[in-house]
């Protein structure tokens, strides 16, 4: 039981309470950093309770106050910025920057 975690990951360096509600549905690839972020693998909408897997790609980073919802797939090197949301079932592309809530997706080179 529990999350599938790759090598060289940093998970909740300040602690979690719990911030990953269904860890057995989360796959965390190598070199992922999760700060004070929320990873939720369920949704309960109009009485329909659904569980889906979440994949956090290699080199991804979840910044403070960010949230990744059920069924999301983060491509390698995705950064979910502070107080930003990856909505249920969404996927990112490699190196993408997720900014805001509602979300704006930016390629990495647009932020330099």
mmCIF file of C-alpha atoms in Angstrom:
data_model
loop_
_atom_site.group_PDB
_atom_site.id
_atom_site.type_symbol
_atom_site.label_atom_id
_atom_site.label_comp_id
_atom_site.label_asym_id
_atom_site.label_seq_id
_atom_site.Cartn_x
_atom_site.Cartn_y
_atom_site.Cartn_z
ATOM 1 C CA UNK A 1 0.000 0.000 0.000
ATOM 2 C CA UNK A 2 1.031 3.588 -0.502
ATOM 3 C CA UNK A 3 2.371 5.721 -3.323
ATOM 4 C CA UNK A 4 4.813 4.405 -5.891
ATOM 5 C CA UNK A 5 7.792 6.746 -5.423
ATOM 6 C CA UNK A 6 10.856 7.068 -7.650
ATOM 7 C CA UNK A 7 14.425 8.019 -6.755
ATOM 8 C CA UNK A 8 15.658 11.386 -5.403
ATOM 9 C CA UNK A 9 12.209 12.736 -4.474
ATOM 10 C CA UNK A 10 11.446 15.392 -1.859
ATOM 11 C CA UNK A 11 8.003 14.900 -0.343
ATOM 12 C CA UNK A 12 6.478 17.384 2.097
ATOM 13 C CA UNK A 13 9.662 18.731 3.711
ATOM 14 C CA UNK A 14 7.530 20.666 6.228
ATOM 15 C CA UNK A 15 5.134 17.746 6.873
ATOM 16 C CA UNK A 16 1.717 16.719 5.558
ATOM 17 C CA UNK A 17 -1.649 16.621 7.304
ATOM 18 C CA UNK A 18 -2.647 14.572 5.048
ATOM 19 C CA UNK A 19 -2.062 16.281 1.742
ATOM 20 C CA UNK A 20 -2.189 13.104 -0.348
ATOM 21 C CA UNK A 21 -5.602 11.603 0.343
ATOM 22 C CA UNK A 22 -5.230 8.306 -1.579
ATOM 23 C CA UNK A 23 -1.490 7.626 -1.846
ATOM 24 C CA UNK A 24 -2.019 4.144 -3.299
ATOM 25 C CA UNK A 25 -3.409 5.810 -6.465
ATOM 26 C CA UNK A 26 -0.407 8.145 -6.929
ATOM 27 C CA UNK A 27 2.687 7.377 -8.996
ATOM 28 C CA UNK A 28 5.629 9.705 -8.375
ATOM 29 C CA UNK A 29 8.481 9.399 -10.873
ATOM 30 C CA UNK A 30 12.163 10.245 -10.196
ATOM 31 C CA UNK A 31 13.339 13.691 -9.018
ATOM 32 C CA UNK A 32 9.873 15.005 -8.065
ATOM 33 C CA UNK A 33 9.451 17.729 -5.441
ATOM 34 C CA UNK A 34 6.192 18.161 -3.522
ATOM 35 C CA UNK A 35 6.089 21.057 -1.074
ATOM 36 C CA UNK A 36 2.950 22.091 0.839
ATOM 37 C CA UNK A 37 0.690 20.878 -2.001
ATOM 38 C CA UNK A 38 -2.490 18.808 -2.189
ATOM 39 C CA UNK A 39 -2.785 15.628 -4.291
ATOM 40 C CA UNK A 40 -6.382 14.338 -4.401
ATOM 41 C CA UNK A 41 -7.271 11.133 -6.278
ATOM 42 C CA UNK A 42 -11.035 11.316 -5.729
ATOM 43 C CA UNK A 43 -14.018 13.442 -6.682
ATOM 44 C CA UNK A 44 -17.502 13.335 -5.184
ATOM 45 C CA UNK A 45 -19.906 15.129 -7.496
ATOM 46 C CA UNK A 46 -23.676 14.880 -7.176
ATOM 47 C CA UNK A 47 -23.407 11.650 -5.223
ATOM 48 C CA UNK A 48 -21.014 9.992 -7.679
ATOM 49 C CA UNK A 49 -17.742 9.073 -5.966
ATOM 50 C CA UNK A 50 -14.884 8.382 -8.409
ATOM 51 C CA UNK A 51 -11.263 7.378 -7.825
ATOM 52 C CA UNK A 52 -8.557 7.834 -10.500
ATOM 53 C CA UNK A 53 -4.793 7.517 -10.645
ATOM 54 C CA UNK A 54 -2.476 10.523 -10.661
ATOM 55 C CA UNK A 55 0.975 10.454 -12.285
ATOM 56 C CA UNK A 56 3.641 13.036 -11.421
ATOM 57 C CA UNK A 57 6.275 12.938 -14.165
ATOM 58 C CA UNK A 58 10.041 12.932 -13.617
ATOM 59 C CA UNK A 59 11.442 16.255 -12.477
ATOM 60 C CA UNK A 60 8.020 17.744 -11.741
ATOM 61 C CA UNK A 61 7.526 20.207 -8.918
ATOM 62 C CA UNK A 62 4.419 21.060 -6.895
ATOM 63 C CA UNK A 63 4.885 24.418 -5.170
ATOM 64 C CA UNK A 64 3.244 25.653 -1.961
ATOM 65 C CA UNK A 65 -0.540 25.826 -2.055
ATOM 66 C CA UNK A 66 -0.842 24.012 -5.401
ATOM 67 C CA UNK A 67 -3.383 21.255 -6.035
ATOM 68 C CA UNK A 68 -3.432 18.277 -8.405
ATOM 69 C CA UNK A 69 -6.831 16.629 -8.861
ATOM 70 C CA UNK A 70 -7.942 13.099 -9.706
ATOM 71 C CA UNK A 71 -6.857 11.627 -13.040
ATOM 72 C CA UNK A 72 -4.239 14.309 -13.729
ATOM 73 C CA UNK A 73 -1.041 13.342 -15.526
ATOM 74 C CA UNK A 74 1.946 15.661 -15.222
ATOM 75 C CA UNK A 75 4.520 15.278 -17.969
ATOM 76 C CA UNK A 76 8.226 15.400 -17.077
ATOM 77 C CA UNK A 77 9.560 18.721 -15.749
ATOM 78 C CA UNK A 78 6.109 20.250 -15.156
ATOM 79 C CA UNK A 79 6.015 22.999 -12.519
ATOM 80 C CA UNK A 80 2.725 23.686 -10.741
ATOM 81 C CA UNK A 81 3.273 27.161 -9.286
ATOM 82 C CA UNK A 82 2.089 28.499 -5.940
ATOM 83 C CA UNK A 83 -1.710 28.435 -5.464
ATOM 84 C CA UNK A 84 -2.249 26.826 -8.888
ATOM 85 C CA UNK A 85 -4.527 23.975 -9.962
ATOM 86 C CA UNK A 86 -4.276 21.014 -12.327
ATOM 87 C CA UNK A 87 -7.940 20.118 -12.788
ATOM 88 C CA UNK A 88 -9.272 16.554 -12.822
ATOM 89 C CA UNK A 89 -8.302 14.518 -15.872
ATOM 90 C CA UNK A 90 -5.959 17.162 -17.301
ATOM 91 C CA UNK A 91 -2.530 16.381 -18.731
ATOM 92 C CA UNK A 92 0.441 18.683 -19.168
ATOM 93 C CA UNK A 93 3.200 18.675 -21.762
ATOM 94 C CA UNK A 94 6.877 18.334 -20.947
ATOM 95 C CA UNK A 95 8.334 21.405 -19.246
ATOM 96 C CA UNK A 96 4.983 23.159 -18.951
ATOM 97 C CA UNK A 97 4.337 25.766 -16.251
ATOM 98 C CA UNK A 98 0.918 25.647 -14.560
ATOM 99 C CA UNK A 99 -0.027 29.074 -13.249
ATOM 100 C CA UNK A 100 -3.172 30.178 -11.428
ATOM 101 C CA UNK A 101 -6.598 28.989 -10.453
ATOM 102 C CA UNK A 102 -8.298 29.043 -13.024
ATOM 103 C CA UNK A 103 -5.285 27.725 -14.810
ATOM 104 C CA UNK A 104 -3.011 29.217 -17.424
ATOM 105 C CA UNK A 105 -0.574 26.805 -19.069
ATOM 106 C CA UNK A 106 2.700 28.277 -20.303
ATOM 107 C CA UNK A 107 5.629 26.609 -22.028
ATOM 108 C CA UNK A 108 8.830 26.943 -20.014
ATOM 109 C CA UNK A 109 10.535 29.323 -22.472
ATOM 110 C CA UNK A 110 7.722 31.932 -22.112
ATOM 111 C CA UNK A 111 8.714 32.585 -18.492
ATOM 112 C CA UNK A 112 12.395 33.321 -19.145
#
